[in-house]
Structures are given as C-alpha cells and as structure tokens.
Coordinates of C-alpha atoms in Angstrom, one line a residue:
M1 CA 11.3 -0.8 29.9
R2 CA 10.3 -2.2 26.6
T3 CA 12.4 -4.4 24.2
H4 CA 10.6 -3.5 21.1
T5 CA 7.9 -0.9 19.6
C6 CA 4.7 -2.7 18.1
G7 CA 5.8 -1.3 14.6
D8 CA 9.3 -3.3 14.9
L9 CA 7.9 -6.7 15.2
N10 CA 7.4 -9.0 12.3
S11 CA 7.3 -12.5 10.8
G12 CA 11.1 -12.6 11.5
H13 CA 10.6 -12.0 15.2
V14 CA 8.5 -15.4 15.7
D15 CA 9.5 -17.5 18.8
Q16 CA 11.3 -14.5 20.1
K17 CA 10.6 -13.2 23.7
V18 CA 9.9 -9.6 23.8
R19 CA 8.3 -6.8 26.0
L20 CA 6.0 -4.2 24.9
C21 CA 4.7 -0.9 26.3
G22 CA 1.4 0.8 25.0
W23 CA -2.1 1.8 25.1
V24 CA -5.2 -0.7 24.7
K25 CA -7.2 -0.1 21.9
N26 CA -10.0 -2.7 22.7
I27 CA -10.6 -6.0 24.5
R28 CA -12.4 -9.0 23.0
V29 CA -13.2 -11.7 25.4
L30 CA -14.2 -14.4 23.3
S31 CA -14.7 -17.0 26.1
E32 CA -13.8 -18.1 29.8
T33 CA -10.3 -19.2 27.9
L34 CA -9.5 -16.9 25.6
V35 CA -9.0 -13.0 25.4
F36 CA -7.6 -10.7 22.8
V37 CA -6.3 -7.3 23.2
H38 CA -5.5 -5.0 20.5
L39 CA -2.3 -3.0 21.9
R40 CA -1.0 0.3 20.1
D41 CA 2.1 2.5 20.5
A42 CA 3.6 5.5 18.4
Y43 CA 4.9 3.3 15.9
G44 CA 2.3 0.5 15.2
S45 CA -0.1 -2.0 16.5
M46 CA 0.0 -5.3 17.8
Q47 CA -2.8 -8.1 18.8
L48 CA -2.0 -10.0 22.1
L49 CA -3.3 -13.5 22.9
A50 CA -4.0 -14.2 26.6
E51 CA -5.0 -18.2 26.2
Q52 CA -5.6 -20.5 29.5
S53 CA -3.5 -23.4 28.1
R54 CA -0.5 -21.5 27.2
M55 CA -0.6 -18.4 30.2
P56 CA 0.6 -18.7 33.7
Q57 CA -1.9 -17.7 36.3
F58 CA -4.5 -17.0 33.4
A59 CA -7.3 -16.3 35.8
E60 CA -5.6 -13.7 37.6
H61 CA -4.5 -11.7 34.4
R62 CA -7.9 -12.6 32.8
R63 CA -9.6 -10.2 35.6
V64 CA -7.1 -7.7 34.9
L65 CA -7.9 -7.6 31.0
E66 CA -11.5 -7.4 31.6
L67 CA -11.4 -4.4 33.9
L68 CA -9.1 -2.3 31.2
N69 CA -10.6 0.8 29.6
P70 CA -9.5 1.6 26.5
D71 CA -6.4 3.8 26.4
T72 CA -5.1 2.3 29.7
L73 CA -1.2 2.0 29.7
V74 CA 0.0 -2.0 29.9
D75 CA 3.4 -3.4 30.3
V76 CA 3.2 -6.8 28.5
C77 CA 5.7 -9.6 28.3
G78 CA 5.2 -12.5 26.1
T79 CA 6.1 -14.6 22.9
V80 CA 5.6 -13.6 19.4
V81 CA 3.9 -16.6 17.5
R82 CA 2.4 -17.0 14.1
R83 CA -1.5 -16.3 13.6
P84 CA -3.5 -19.1 12.1
E85 CA -3.7 -18.9 8.5
N86 CA -7.5 -17.9 8.5
M87 CA -7.1 -15.2 11.1
T88 CA -4.2 -13.4 9.3
N89 CA -4.7 -9.3 8.7
D90 CA -3.0 -8.4 5.2
G91 CA -4.2 -4.7 6.3
E92 CA -2.0 -4.3 9.0
K93 CA 1.9 -4.5 9.4
T94 CA 1.7 -7.4 12.0
G95 CA -1.1 -9.0 10.7
Q96 CA 0.5 -12.0 10.5
I97 CA 1.8 -12.6 13.9
E98 CA 0.5 -11.6 17.5
L99 CA 1.8 -11.6 20.8
L100 CA 1.3 -14.7 23.4
V101 CA 1.3 -13.1 26.4
D102 CA 3.1 -14.2 29.5
Q103 CA 2.6 -11.3 32.1
I104 CA 0.9 -8.3 32.0
Q105 CA 1.1 -5.2 34.3
V106 CA -1.0 -1.9 34.4
L107 CA 1.4 1.1 34.1
N108 CA -1.7 3.6 34.2
H109 CA -5.1 3.1 34.5
A110 CA -7.5 5.3 32.2
E111 CA -10.6 7.0 33.2
P112 CA -13.5 6.9 30.4
L113 CA -12.7 9.1 27.9
P114 CA -14.3 12.1 26.8
F115 CA -14.2 10.8 23.2
S116 CA -12.4 8.2 21.5
P117 CA -9.9 9.8 19.0
Y118 CA -10.1 6.5 16.8
I119 CA -13.6 6.5 15.7
K120 CA -13.5 9.2 12.7
G121 CA -17.2 9.2 12.4
K122 CA -17.7 9.7 16.0
L123 CA -15.4 12.8 16.8
P124 CA -16.9 15.5 18.4
N125 CA -16.9 19.3 17.3
E126 CA -13.4 21.0 17.1
E127 CA -13.9 23.0 20.7
V128 CA -14.1 20.0 22.5
R129 CA -11.4 18.3 20.9
L130 CA -9.1 21.1 21.3
A131 CA -10.0 21.4 24.9
H132 CA -8.7 17.9 25.5
R133 CA -5.8 18.3 22.7
Y134 CA -3.7 15.8 24.0
L135 CA -6.6 12.9 23.3
D136 CA -7.3 14.5 19.9
L137 CA -3.4 14.3 19.2
R138 CA -3.4 10.5 19.6
R139 CA -5.4 10.3 16.4
P140 CA -3.2 8.7 13.5
E141 CA -4.1 11.5 11.1
L142 CA -2.6 14.3 13.5
Q143 CA 0.3 11.7 14.8
H144 CA 1.0 11.3 10.9
N145 CA 0.8 15.1 10.6
I146 CA 3.1 16.4 13.4
R147 CA 5.8 13.4 12.5
L148 CA 5.7 14.9 8.9
R149 CA 6.1 18.4 10.2
S150 CA 9.2 17.4 12.0
K151 CA 10.5 15.5 8.9
T152 CA 9.8 18.5 6.9
T153 CA 11.5 20.8 9.1
S154 CA 14.7 18.3 9.6
A155 CA 14.9 18.5 5.5
I156 CA 15.0 22.4 5.2
R157 CA 17.6 22.7 8.2
Q158 CA 19.8 19.9 6.3
F159 CA 19.2 21.8 2.9
M160 CA 20.1 25.0 4.4
D161 CA 23.2 23.8 6.0
D162 CA 24.3 22.2 2.6
N163 CA 23.9 25.7 1.2
G164 CA 25.9 27.8 3.5
F165 CA 23.1 29.3 5.5
V166 CA 23.7 29.9 9.4
D167 CA 21.0 29.7 11.5
I168 CA 20.6 32.5 13.9
E169 CA 18.1 33.0 16.5
T170 CA 16.4 36.9 16.5
P171 CA 14.8 38.3 19.7
M172 CA 11.2 37.6 20.2
L173 CA 10.9 41.0 22.4
F174 CA 11.1 43.3 20.0
K175 CA 9.5 47.2 19.8
S176 CA 6.1 48.3 18.3
T177 CA 6.7 49.4 15.1
P178 CA 3.7 50.8 12.7
E179 CA 4.3 48.6 10.1
G180 CA 2.2 45.7 9.2
A181 CA -0.4 44.1 11.3
R182 CA -1.5 44.6 14.9
E183 CA 0.8 43.3 17.5
F184 CA 0.6 41.7 20.7
L185 CA 2.2 43.9 23.5
V186 CA 4.4 42.7 26.3
P187 CA 4.2 45.2 29.4
T188 CA 7.4 45.5 31.4
R189 CA 8.2 46.7 34.9
V190 CA 11.6 48.3 33.8
D191 CA 9.8 51.5 32.9
P192 CA 5.9 51.7 33.7
G193 CA 3.7 52.5 30.5
T194 CA 6.5 50.8 28.2
C195 CA 5.9 47.6 26.3
Y196 CA 7.8 45.2 24.2
A197 CA 6.1 43.6 21.2
L198 CA 6.2 40.3 19.9
P199 CA 7.8 40.5 16.3
Q200 CA 5.2 39.8 13.5
S201 CA 8.7 38.7 11.7
P202 CA 12.4 39.0 12.2
Q203 CA 12.3 41.6 9.2
Q204 CA 14.4 44.2 10.6
F205 CA 16.8 41.7 12.7
K206 CA 17.9 40.0 9.4
Q207 CA 18.6 43.1 7.3
M208 CA 20.7 43.9 10.5
L209 CA 22.6 40.6 9.9
M210 CA 23.2 41.5 6.7
A211 CA 24.8 44.8 7.7
A212 CA 27.0 42.6 10.2
G213 CA 28.4 40.7 7.4
F214 CA 26.2 37.3 7.7
D215 CA 26.1 36.6 3.9
R216 CA 23.4 33.9 4.5
Y217 CA 21.1 33.6 7.5
Y218 CA 18.2 31.4 8.1
Q219 CA 15.6 30.6 11.0
I220 CA 12.8 28.7 11.8
A221 CA 11.1 31.9 13.1
R222 CA 8.1 32.0 15.5
C223 CA 6.1 34.8 14.7
F224 CA 3.0 36.9 16.0
R225 CA 0.3 38.7 14.8
D226 CA -2.9 40.0 16.9
E227 CA -5.4 39.8 14.1
D228 CA -8.7 38.5 12.8
L229 CA -8.4 34.8 12.4
R230 CA -9.3 32.6 9.6
A231 CA -9.0 29.0 8.7
D232 CA -6.0 29.6 7.3
R233 CA -4.4 32.2 10.1
Q234 CA -3.0 31.6 13.8
P235 CA -2.2 34.5 16.1
E236 CA 1.1 32.5 16.5
F237 CA 3.0 30.9 13.6
T238 CA 6.0 29.5 12.2
Q239 CA 8.1 30.5 8.9
I240 CA 11.1 29.5 7.1
D241 CA 12.7 32.9 7.2
L242 CA 16.3 33.7 5.1
E243 CA 18.2 36.4 4.0
M244 CA 21.1 36.8 1.4
S245 CA 23.7 39.5 0.5
F246 CA 24.9 40.4 -2.9
V247 CA 22.1 38.6 -4.5
T248 CA 19.2 39.3 -7.4
K249 CA 15.9 38.2 -7.1
E250 CA 16.5 35.5 -9.1
D251 CA 19.5 34.2 -6.8
I252 CA 17.0 33.6 -4.4
Q253 CA 14.1 32.2 -6.3
S254 CA 16.7 29.5 -6.9
V255 CA 17.4 28.9 -3.9
I256 CA 13.9 28.4 -2.9
E257 CA 13.1 26.2 -6.0
R258 CA 15.6 23.9 -5.0
L259 CA 14.8 24.0 -1.1
I260 CA 11.1 22.9 -2.6
Q261 CA 12.5 20.4 -5.0
R262 CA 14.4 18.8 -1.9
V263 CA 11.1 18.9 0.3
W264 CA 9.2 17.2 -2.1
K265 CA 11.3 14.6 -2.9
T266 CA 12.1 13.8 0.8
I267 CA 8.5 13.7 1.8
K268 CA 6.3 12.8 -1.1
Q269 CA 9.0 11.3 -3.3
V270 CA 7.7 13.5 -6.2
D271 CA 10.4 15.4 -8.7
I272 CA 9.3 19.0 -9.0
Q273 CA 10.5 20.6 -12.0
V274 CA 12.7 23.9 -12.0
P275 CA 12.7 26.7 -13.0
F276 CA 9.2 27.7 -11.8
P277 CA 7.1 29.8 -14.1
R278 CA 6.9 33.4 -13.5
M279 CA 4.0 36.2 -13.9
S280 CA 3.5 39.6 -13.1
F281 CA 1.0 40.8 -11.0
A282 CA -0.8 42.8 -14.0
E283 CA -1.4 39.2 -15.4
A284 CA -2.4 37.4 -12.5
T285 CA -5.0 39.8 -11.4
S286 CA -6.1 40.8 -15.0
K287 CA -6.2 36.9 -16.2
Y288 CA -7.3 35.1 -12.8
G289 CA -8.5 37.8 -10.7
S290 CA -5.8 37.1 -7.8
D291 CA -2.4 37.6 -7.1
K292 CA -2.3 33.9 -6.0
P293 CA -3.8 31.7 -9.0
D294 CA -4.6 28.6 -9.4
T295 CA -3.1 27.7 -12.9
R296 CA -4.4 24.1 -12.6
F297 CA -7.8 25.2 -14.6
G298 CA -8.8 27.6 -17.1
L299 CA -11.8 29.9 -16.5
E300 CA -9.8 32.7 -17.3
I301 CA -10.9 36.4 -17.0
T302 CA -11.2 38.5 -20.5
Q303 CA -10.7 42.2 -20.4
L304 CA -13.7 44.3 -21.9
S305 CA -11.8 47.8 -22.4
D306 CA -14.0 49.0 -25.2
L307 CA -17.3 48.5 -22.7
I308 CA -16.6 51.7 -21.1
P309 CA -13.7 53.8 -22.5
D310 CA -12.8 55.3 -19.1
E311 CA -9.0 55.2 -18.1
H312 CA -10.5 55.0 -14.5
T313 CA -12.6 51.8 -14.8
V314 CA -11.4 48.2 -15.7
V315 CA -14.3 46.3 -17.1
E316 CA -13.9 42.7 -17.4
A317 CA -15.9 39.4 -17.9
L318 CA -15.7 35.6 -17.0
V319 CA -17.6 32.9 -18.9
I320 CA -18.3 29.8 -17.2
P321 CA -18.9 27.1 -19.8
D322 CA -22.4 25.6 -19.7
G323 CA -23.1 27.1 -16.3
A324 CA -26.4 28.3 -17.2
E325 CA -27.4 24.7 -17.6
L326 CA -25.4 22.8 -15.3
L327 CA -26.0 25.5 -12.2
T328 CA -29.6 25.9 -10.7
T329 CA -31.2 28.8 -9.2
R330 CA -30.2 27.3 -6.1
D331 CA -26.5 26.7 -6.8
L332 CA -26.4 30.4 -7.8
V333 CA -27.3 32.0 -4.6
P334 CA -23.7 32.0 -3.2
F335 CA -22.5 33.8 -6.4
N336 CA -25.5 36.5 -6.0
D337 CA -24.3 36.8 -2.3
L338 CA -20.5 37.2 -3.6
V339 CA -21.4 40.0 -5.8
G340 CA -23.8 41.9 -3.7
N341 CA -21.2 41.9 -0.5
N342 CA -18.2 42.9 -2.9
Q343 CA -20.5 45.9 -4.5
K344 CA -21.3 47.0 -0.8
N345 CA -17.6 46.9 0.0
K346 CA -16.5 48.8 -3.0
E347 CA -14.5 45.7 -4.0
S348 CA -16.4 46.3 -7.5
K349 CA -18.8 49.2 -8.8
L350 CA -21.4 46.8 -10.5
T351 CA -20.9 43.0 -11.6
T352 CA -24.0 41.4 -13.3
I353 CA -25.0 37.9 -14.2
H354 CA -26.2 36.8 -17.6
K355 CA -27.0 33.7 -19.2
V356 CA -26.4 33.2 -22.8
N357 CA -28.9 31.7 -25.1
S358 CA -29.5 31.9 -28.9
Q359 CA -31.4 35.1 -28.8
G360 CA -28.1 36.7 -26.7
V361 CA -28.3 37.1 -23.1
T362 CA -30.8 37.5 -20.4
G363 CA -30.7 40.5 -17.6
L364 CA -30.2 43.1 -19.8
S365 CA -31.7 45.6 -17.7
K366 CA -30.9 49.8 -18.4
S367 CA -28.3 49.5 -15.8
T368 CA -26.1 46.8 -17.0
L369 CA -22.8 47.5 -18.6
I370 CA -24.0 45.7 -21.7
S371 CA -27.1 47.9 -22.3
R372 CA -25.0 50.9 -21.6
W373 CA -22.8 49.9 -24.0
L374 CA -25.1 49.2 -26.8
A375 CA -26.9 52.1 -25.7
G376 CA -24.0 54.5 -25.9
S377 CA -23.0 54.1 -29.6
S378 CA -22.7 57.1 -31.5
D379 CA -25.0 55.4 -34.4
V380 CA -28.8 54.9 -33.6
L381 CA -29.2 51.0 -33.8
D382 CA -32.2 48.9 -34.7
Q383 CA -32.7 45.6 -33.0
Q384 CA -30.9 43.6 -35.8
Q385 CA -27.5 45.8 -35.4
R386 CA -28.1 45.8 -31.7
Q387 CA -28.2 41.9 -32.0
A388 CA -25.4 41.8 -34.6
K389 CA -23.3 44.1 -32.1
L390 CA -24.2 41.9 -29.0
S391 CA -23.3 38.6 -31.0
S392 CA -19.8 40.2 -31.7
L393 CA -19.0 40.8 -28.4
L394 CA -20.1 37.3 -27.2
N395 CA -18.0 35.8 -29.8
S396 CA -15.2 38.0 -28.9
I397 CA -14.8 36.3 -25.3
S398 CA -16.3 32.9 -26.9
A399 CA -19.3 33.0 -25.1
K400 CA -22.3 30.2 -26.5
S401 CA -25.4 29.5 -26.0
G402 CA -25.6 27.8 -22.6
D403 CA -23.0 29.7 -20.9
L404 CA -23.1 31.9 -17.7
L405 CA -21.7 35.2 -18.3
F406 CA -20.3 37.6 -15.5
V407 CA -19.4 41.4 -16.3
S408 CA -17.9 43.4 -13.7
E409 CA -16.5 46.9 -13.5
R410 CA -14.0 48.1 -10.8
S411 CA -11.6 51.1 -10.1
I412 CA -8.3 50.8 -11.6
Y413 CA -6.7 52.5 -8.2
V414 CA -7.7 49.6 -6.1
T415 CA -5.2 47.1 -6.0
P416 CA -7.0 43.9 -5.1
A417 CA -5.8 40.4 -4.1
N418 CA -8.9 39.2 -5.3
T419 CA -11.0 40.7 -7.6
T420 CA -15.0 39.8 -7.7
L421 CA -14.5 37.7 -10.8
G422 CA -11.5 36.1 -9.5
R423 CA -13.7 35.2 -6.3
V424 CA -16.4 34.0 -8.9
R425 CA -13.7 31.9 -10.9
S426 CA -12.6 30.4 -7.9
L427 CA -16.4 29.5 -6.5
A428 CA -17.5 28.4 -9.8
A429 CA -14.5 25.8 -10.0
K430 CA -15.9 24.3 -6.9
A431 CA -19.4 24.3 -8.2
L432 CA -18.4 22.6 -11.4
Q433 CA -16.0 19.8 -9.8
E434 CA -19.4 19.0 -7.6
K435 CA -21.2 18.6 -10.9
N436 CA -18.4 16.4 -12.4
A437 CA -18.0 19.4 -15.0
L438 CA -14.3 20.0 -14.1
T439 CA -11.6 18.0 -13.0
I440 CA -8.7 19.5 -11.1
P441 CA -5.9 16.6 -10.5
S442 CA -5.3 17.1 -6.8
D443 CA -1.5 15.4 -7.5
K444 CA -0.6 18.3 -9.8
Y445 CA 1.9 20.9 -8.2
N446 CA 1.7 24.3 -10.4
F447 CA 4.4 26.6 -8.4
L448 CA 4.4 29.7 -9.6
W449 CA 6.1 32.9 -8.9
V450 CA 4.4 36.4 -9.1
E451 CA 6.2 39.2 -9.7
D452 CA 6.2 43.1 -10.3
F453 CA 3.9 44.1 -7.9
P454 CA 3.2 47.8 -7.7
L455 CA 5.5 49.2 -4.7
F456 CA 2.8 51.6 -3.7
T457 CA -1.2 51.0 -3.2
R458 CA -3.9 53.5 -2.9
E459 CA -5.6 53.6 0.2
S460 CA -8.8 55.0 -1.3
D461 CA -10.6 54.8 -4.5
D462 CA -9.2 57.7 -6.5
A463 CA -6.3 58.9 -8.2
H464 CA -5.1 61.4 -5.6
G465 CA -5.5 58.8 -2.5
K466 CA -2.6 58.6 0.2
L467 CA -0.2 55.8 -0.8
S468 CA 0.9 52.8 1.6
A469 CA 3.2 50.0 1.1
T470 CA 1.8 47.3 -0.8
H471 CA 3.9 45.0 1.4
H472 CA 6.4 46.7 3.5
P473 CA 8.4 49.9 3.7
F474 CA 11.6 47.9 3.1
T475 CA 10.9 46.8 -0.7
A476 CA 13.4 48.3 -3.0
P477 CA 11.9 49.7 -6.3
V478 CA 12.8 48.1 -9.9
E479 CA 16.0 49.6 -10.9
G480 CA 14.6 51.6 -14.1
D481 CA 11.7 53.1 -12.0
L482 CA 13.8 54.7 -9.6
P483 CA 13.1 58.1 -11.2
L484 CA 9.8 57.8 -11.0
L485 CA 9.6 58.1 -7.0
N486 CA 9.9 61.5 -7.6
T487 CA 7.6 62.0 -10.4
D488 CA 4.6 59.4 -10.3
P489 CA 5.2 57.1 -7.3
A490 CA 2.3 55.2 -8.1
K491 CA 3.9 53.6 -11.1
V492 CA 6.8 52.3 -9.3
H493 CA 7.1 48.6 -9.3
G494 CA 8.8 46.8 -6.4
Q495 CA 11.5 44.5 -6.8
H496 CA 9.0 41.8 -4.6
Y497 CA 7.9 38.3 -5.7
D498 CA 5.6 35.7 -4.1
I499 CA 5.6 32.0 -4.5
V500 CA 2.3 30.5 -5.1
L501 CA 1.0 26.8 -5.3
N502 CA -2.3 25.9 -6.7
G503 CA -3.9 29.4 -5.5
V504 CA -2.1 29.1 -2.1
E505 CA 0.6 31.8 -1.3
L506 CA 3.6 29.8 0.4
G507 CA 5.4 33.0 1.0
G508 CA 7.1 36.2 -0.1
G509 CA 10.2 38.3 -0.5
S510 CA 11.9 41.2 -2.1
I511 CA 15.3 42.6 -3.0
R512 CA 15.4 45.2 0.0
V513 CA 16.3 49.2 -0.3
H514 CA 19.9 49.4 1.3
D515 CA 20.5 52.9 0.3
P516 CA 19.6 55.1 3.6
A517 CA 18.7 58.1 1.4
V518 CA 16.3 56.1 -0.7
Q519 CA 14.8 54.8 2.7
S520 CA 14.4 58.0 4.1
Y521 CA 12.7 59.3 1.0
I522 CA 10.2 56.6 0.9
F523 CA 9.2 57.0 4.8
K524 CA 9.2 61.0 4.6
N525 CA 8.1 61.9 0.8
I526 CA 5.9 59.0 -0.3
L527 CA 4.5 57.1 3.0
E528 CA 4.4 60.7 4.8
H529 CA 5.2 59.3 8.1
S530 CA 5.3 61.6 11.0
P531 CA 8.7 62.7 12.3
S532 CA 7.9 60.1 15.4
V533 CA 7.2 57.3 13.4
Q534 CA 10.5 58.0 11.0
D535 CA 12.4 58.0 14.3
S536 CA 11.0 54.8 14.9
F537 CA 13.0 53.3 12.0
S538 CA 16.1 55.6 12.8
H539 CA 18.0 52.5 13.9
L540 CA 17.5 50.7 10.3
V541 CA 18.5 53.8 8.4
T542 CA 21.3 54.4 10.4
A543 CA 22.8 50.5 10.0
L544 CA 21.8 50.9 6.1
G545 CA 24.4 54.0 6.1
H546 CA 27.2 52.1 7.8
G547 CA 28.3 49.6 4.9
C548 CA 25.2 47.4 4.3
P549 CA 25.4 45.5 1.3
P550 CA 22.7 44.8 -1.3
H551 CA 20.5 42.2 0.0
G552 CA 17.2 40.7 -0.2
G553 CA 15.2 37.4 1.4
I554 CA 11.8 35.6 1.5
A555 CA 9.8 33.9 4.2
L556 CA 7.7 30.7 3.8
G557 CA 4.7 29.9 5.8
L558 CA 6.0 26.3 7.3
D559 CA 2.3 25.7 8.5
R560 CA 0.5 26.0 5.2
L561 CA 3.7 24.0 3.5
V562 CA 2.7 21.3 6.1
A563 CA -0.6 21.7 5.5
I564 CA -0.2 21.4 1.6
L565 CA 2.1 18.3 2.0
T566 CA -0.6 16.3 4.4
D567 CA -3.6 17.5 2.3
S568 CA -4.9 19.2 5.8
T569 CA -7.7 21.6 5.5
S570 CA -6.9 23.5 8.5
L571 CA -3.6 24.9 10.0
R572 CA -4.9 23.8 13.3
D573 CA -4.2 20.3 12.0
V574 CA -0.6 20.4 11.5
I575 CA 0.3 22.5 14.9
A576 CA 0.5 20.2 17.9
F577 CA -1.0 23.1 20.2
P578 CA -3.3 25.5 18.1
K579 CA -5.7 28.4 19.0
S580 CA -9.3 27.9 18.4
A581 CA -10.8 30.1 16.1
N582 CA -11.4 33.0 18.1
G583 CA -7.4 32.8 19.2
R584 CA -7.8 30.8 22.6
D585 CA -6.1 28.0 24.1
L586 CA -9.0 25.8 25.2
F587 CA -6.7 23.5 26.8
M588 CA -4.6 25.7 28.9
H589 CA -7.5 28.5 29.2
A590 CA -5.4 31.2 27.8
P591 CA -5.4 34.1 27.8
S592 CA -6.5 34.3 31.2
V593 CA -7.3 37.1 33.5
A594 CA -4.4 38.8 35.3
T595 CA -5.1 39.5 39.0
K596 CA -5.4 43.1 40.2
E597 CA -1.6 42.6 42.0
Q598 CA -0.1 41.7 38.6
L599 CA -1.6 44.6 36.8
A600 CA -0.3 47.3 39.3
E601 CA 3.2 45.7 39.3
Y602 CA 3.1 46.5 35.2
G603 CA 1.2 50.0 35.6
I604 CA -1.9 48.6 34.2
C605 CA -5.3 50.3 34.8
V606 CA -8.3 48.1 33.8
A607 CA -11.7 50.3 33.2
T608 CA -14.9 49.3 32.6
P609 CA -15.9 51.5 29.5
K610 CA -19.2 54.3 29.9
N611 CA -21.0 52.5 27.0
G612 CA -21.5 49.7 29.3
S613 CA -19.9 47.2 27.5
R614 CA -18.9 44.2 29.3
K615 CA -15.5 44.2 27.4
P616 CA -12.8 46.3 29.5
S617 CA -10.5 48.5 28.2
T618 CA -6.7 48.6 29.4
I619 CA -4.9 51.7 30.2
L620 CA -0.9 51.6 30.7
A621 CA -0.2 54.1 33.2
T622 CA 3.1 56.1 33.9
D623 CA 1.9 57.8 36.8
P624 CA 2.3 55.7 39.8
A625 CA -1.1 57.3 41.2
H626 CA -3.1 55.8 38.3
H627 CA -2.0 52.2 39.5
E628 CA -4.9 50.1 40.6
K629 CA -4.2 49.5 44.5

C-alpha cells in the first residue's frame, strides 16, 4: 500500500510523490483553509499539511479530517515539501519537511481510547494498561524495548552460530521432578490422573544432548515456574541456555564474556573489558552481604569474630559514613523495619543500630553485642578502660563521630543469598544517593563472576540440619573436595558460577556431575531422596553411565538482560505480553475457569474445601467413578 514509512523521509525526498499509512496522533485546525495532522507509524512521524489553495476537493477532505479521532488509521497521498524556515522542528527527524496532502482515506476509524499511550504524565495504573496491552505497546518506550529485545536476540544467535553452537529445541511437555521450584502441571487424557509438567528449564534435556554427542548446544528457551511473583519474576520467562562438552568452567566463562562483549557492543556501542573479576561466595557474602554484590560503591562489611568467640556464630559490622548526621529519624524507619523483620524471620539473631559520637556510641543497652563484649572481658574494667577498648574497636572498623553503625549476629549454618547487613547496605546506598552523599554511575558496568559456592546448604539453623542442593543436584563437586562427600559433605564446594552485573544476577551455571556413581551417591546418601524420587531421575543416571562426556553449561535470563540494556525497572516493560503482579493475563483473561465437561474429560474433580474458603481444591481422579459428571 505505502511507498515509504514516516521514518524513511528526509529533505532528499522534497518534491517527490509518496504514499504513507499510519495512525493520526493529533489534528490542528488553524483556519477554514488550513489543517495540520501529525501522522505516526512504527518508524517515525510526519506532519501532514492540508491547504485549500493546493488541495483538490479540500472541503470534502477537511470534513474527514475534522472527524478523525486520535489513533485512527489513514492512507495519505501527497508531495513532500520543505517547511517554512520559521516552522522547522530540529527535535524531529522529519522536522525540516512536511507532506502536502492530495488525498486522504480512512482505513480504520478508532473509537475513543481508554487512555492515550503518548502522554507520560497521564498514564493509568499498570492493571489498566495491561488490560489494553495492544494500546500500551504503542508507547514509544515499549516499542523501543521490544525492538531492542529483537536486536539483542539476533546478536546472541549470530554469536552462537559463529562459535559452533547448535540451536536445538527441547520439549515443552516434561515430567514433574522434585528439584527446583513449583511447577505448572498439564493434565492429560492419555491416562486419567497423570500430568505433564512445563519445564522450569531444559536442564536434564541439555545434559542428555551432551550424552548424545552434541558438543555445543544452545537455545532461546521458554521456561515456567509457578512461584510467588516479584518485580523481577514472571511465571513464564525466557533464558539463553547453553551446554558444552569437554570443558572447564573457565572455558564456559570465556564464551559468556565474549557473548556479553558482542551484545554490549551491538546494542550500546560500549566496549566491555574481559576477563571479568572472580570472587568467592564466602568473600561476596562476608564483604558485601550478598551473593550478587554491587561493587560500584564501597560500604563494605567488616567481620568482628572477636566480639563473640563462638564458632557457630558470625558477627559483622557495617559503617555508614556520616549516616548519623545525614539520616533523620524518619529516614531510619525502613532500616528499623528491615532489621526487625530479619530477626523475626531468623535471618539474623540480633542486629543493633548505633550512632557514633565523640563519647563512643549510642544505644548500648545490656543486650547489645558491644555491651556484652565489653562486659564479658576477663578483666574488671573501669569506665576509662571500657572507653579505650570501645575506641579501639571503632578504630579497627574506621568508624568516626557522625557515622552510623550496624552490628549483626547470625548463624554460620545459614547460607544466605542476602544477609541482614547486605540488605542494609543496599538500603543505605539508596538513602545516601537521595541525600546526594553517594554517586553510583549508571553507565558503569561492573561484571563479576561469583564462584566457590557450597555444594549443599543446611535446611535448618544448626550443625546437624538436613542438607539440600544449594543450586541443583546435578552440580559437580570441586575435584579436590570429592573425599569430603563421604566424610563432611557440608564442607564440599561446587563447581557453580554466577554472573553478576551491578548487583543483579544475570545467570548461573555449573560443571555437571557426569559420573553415575557420584550422582547416585548424592541423591541417596547426601540429599537422602526416597527410592521413588531417586527413580524419577533414573533416566539421567542411566544416560550418564552410557559414555556421557564431562560437560557444563549456563543459563542467562534474557528478560533481565534486556531490562538492563533498556534501563527498565520492571521485566513487564521488556515482554510483549507479560503477566500482572499476581500472575494473570488481564488482556486475555487467563487463567480462566474450566467447564465441568473439560474437567471430566481430564479426570479432574474440583471440590470446595471444608473450611469454607472460596478457593477450590483440585483432585486428579484415577477412578472414573470419581469424575465429576
């Protein structure tokens, strides 16, 4: 239909006849003889000029223009002309030209819109926008994000192809397995009472591909997890998934570093330096209080092992420079709430907040760690000696008058992704930025590998708590720690690695167990899986025993990667049709209620709970007598 798009045209097209199709953005009727229309399409915008002296059948076309609603689709023919010098717009690509209209035809008249997607300050709440997602996607910001996502995916595919990877699709209908998050189940009519499960990741399939002899696999994979949602989570998401045979973790890390280089150069024209720094999990959690630390700023945590000589306890401190002077009582409310919630959730045993002054610190009640430390000395100390001992402690952590001091005590048997002081550190950085006391460059990209995770984690806060896999049960132990699997598995480190950028985990991977005996031992003796659970992994163990090579891989979150590249605060801004905060599709009205006939066909009976709750429970029935008729 059209000869050009709005984004095609420039001063070189002056005096040319063109045909454009697009949406009417706004109309300005300046007089009985002059009308301006702002036309836009997916590639740009163009000003249309309808003028009586130069347009055949002007009166008829003027009536059409006056009745147009915003976002009505029109087909326009005309001649490209230069704008008068005093009417140019340097802020637009087509600001030097306009289209002198000869003919205009309405392709599809738009009814009044529920909201305008072009006025930033007047956008409705997210639920309204998600319910009319096709309108929300007309916003220039979302158009930019989705197009950049496509460009990012293209760059990734090109890189993988250049490096000998094979793009292989894996099944969407999998089986339920006990590892990982809660799954979405898909009932089947083949055998009433049985279900497929949507894959949380292609983990087992890609390991099978290594056993099959595909040296380098990758996939832009769709994954599903039925878990509680947050700003950075969706029930269905996309990951860049890859696996390689006959490799070390350094080989895989090198591939990912070069991939990141390619993407950042293609999308942002930024050169990323490699190799990325490496940091152990122990250093990340002890120094930054997080397994995904933001290293663009300081505020490092200090370990205070001398405060409580207890091998089962970690004591640490965080100093906020000038925090006592910068942060008001109102500013400290979120900090107090965070500390209180973490103690209630047993993420920390006790965390106290002190203001440092010339006399020492405030808030030294008898229960605080510092008071117990001072009182627990074997020597009887007078006030002057106590003051000197306290001053020595403050000097050791570089705390000065006017600073804010957090002291926290936590169990050594909890393997925290974020410690209490790690969360305080992030909150403090935000508060200091708001006070213009801390600058964190937004264009600084601190990539980081976090390694040497514990292979297993205690499920309870004691030395004898049951062990679970820190990541997943297929991660290989560090070779030097293999003897510890039999004697002290809690001390075994895994060959796992996370890639982190500015406090955000982009992805994670590991070298896998390829020895069937080791894999079976982990399932049975360390994780203490029941025979039925072990049987659910029998296909994997069998494949490992049929000549499976040493292998490893990684998965990067594509949604999160694109959110960073577009500076988006929500994953919903980089996904064309995302779910709402409570996991619903407000446009398609999904999930929807199944009919009795549909449920009966799949052998499902829905019963109202006896406690009177409105939320029904679902029963998969294997006996046809239990099917709802």
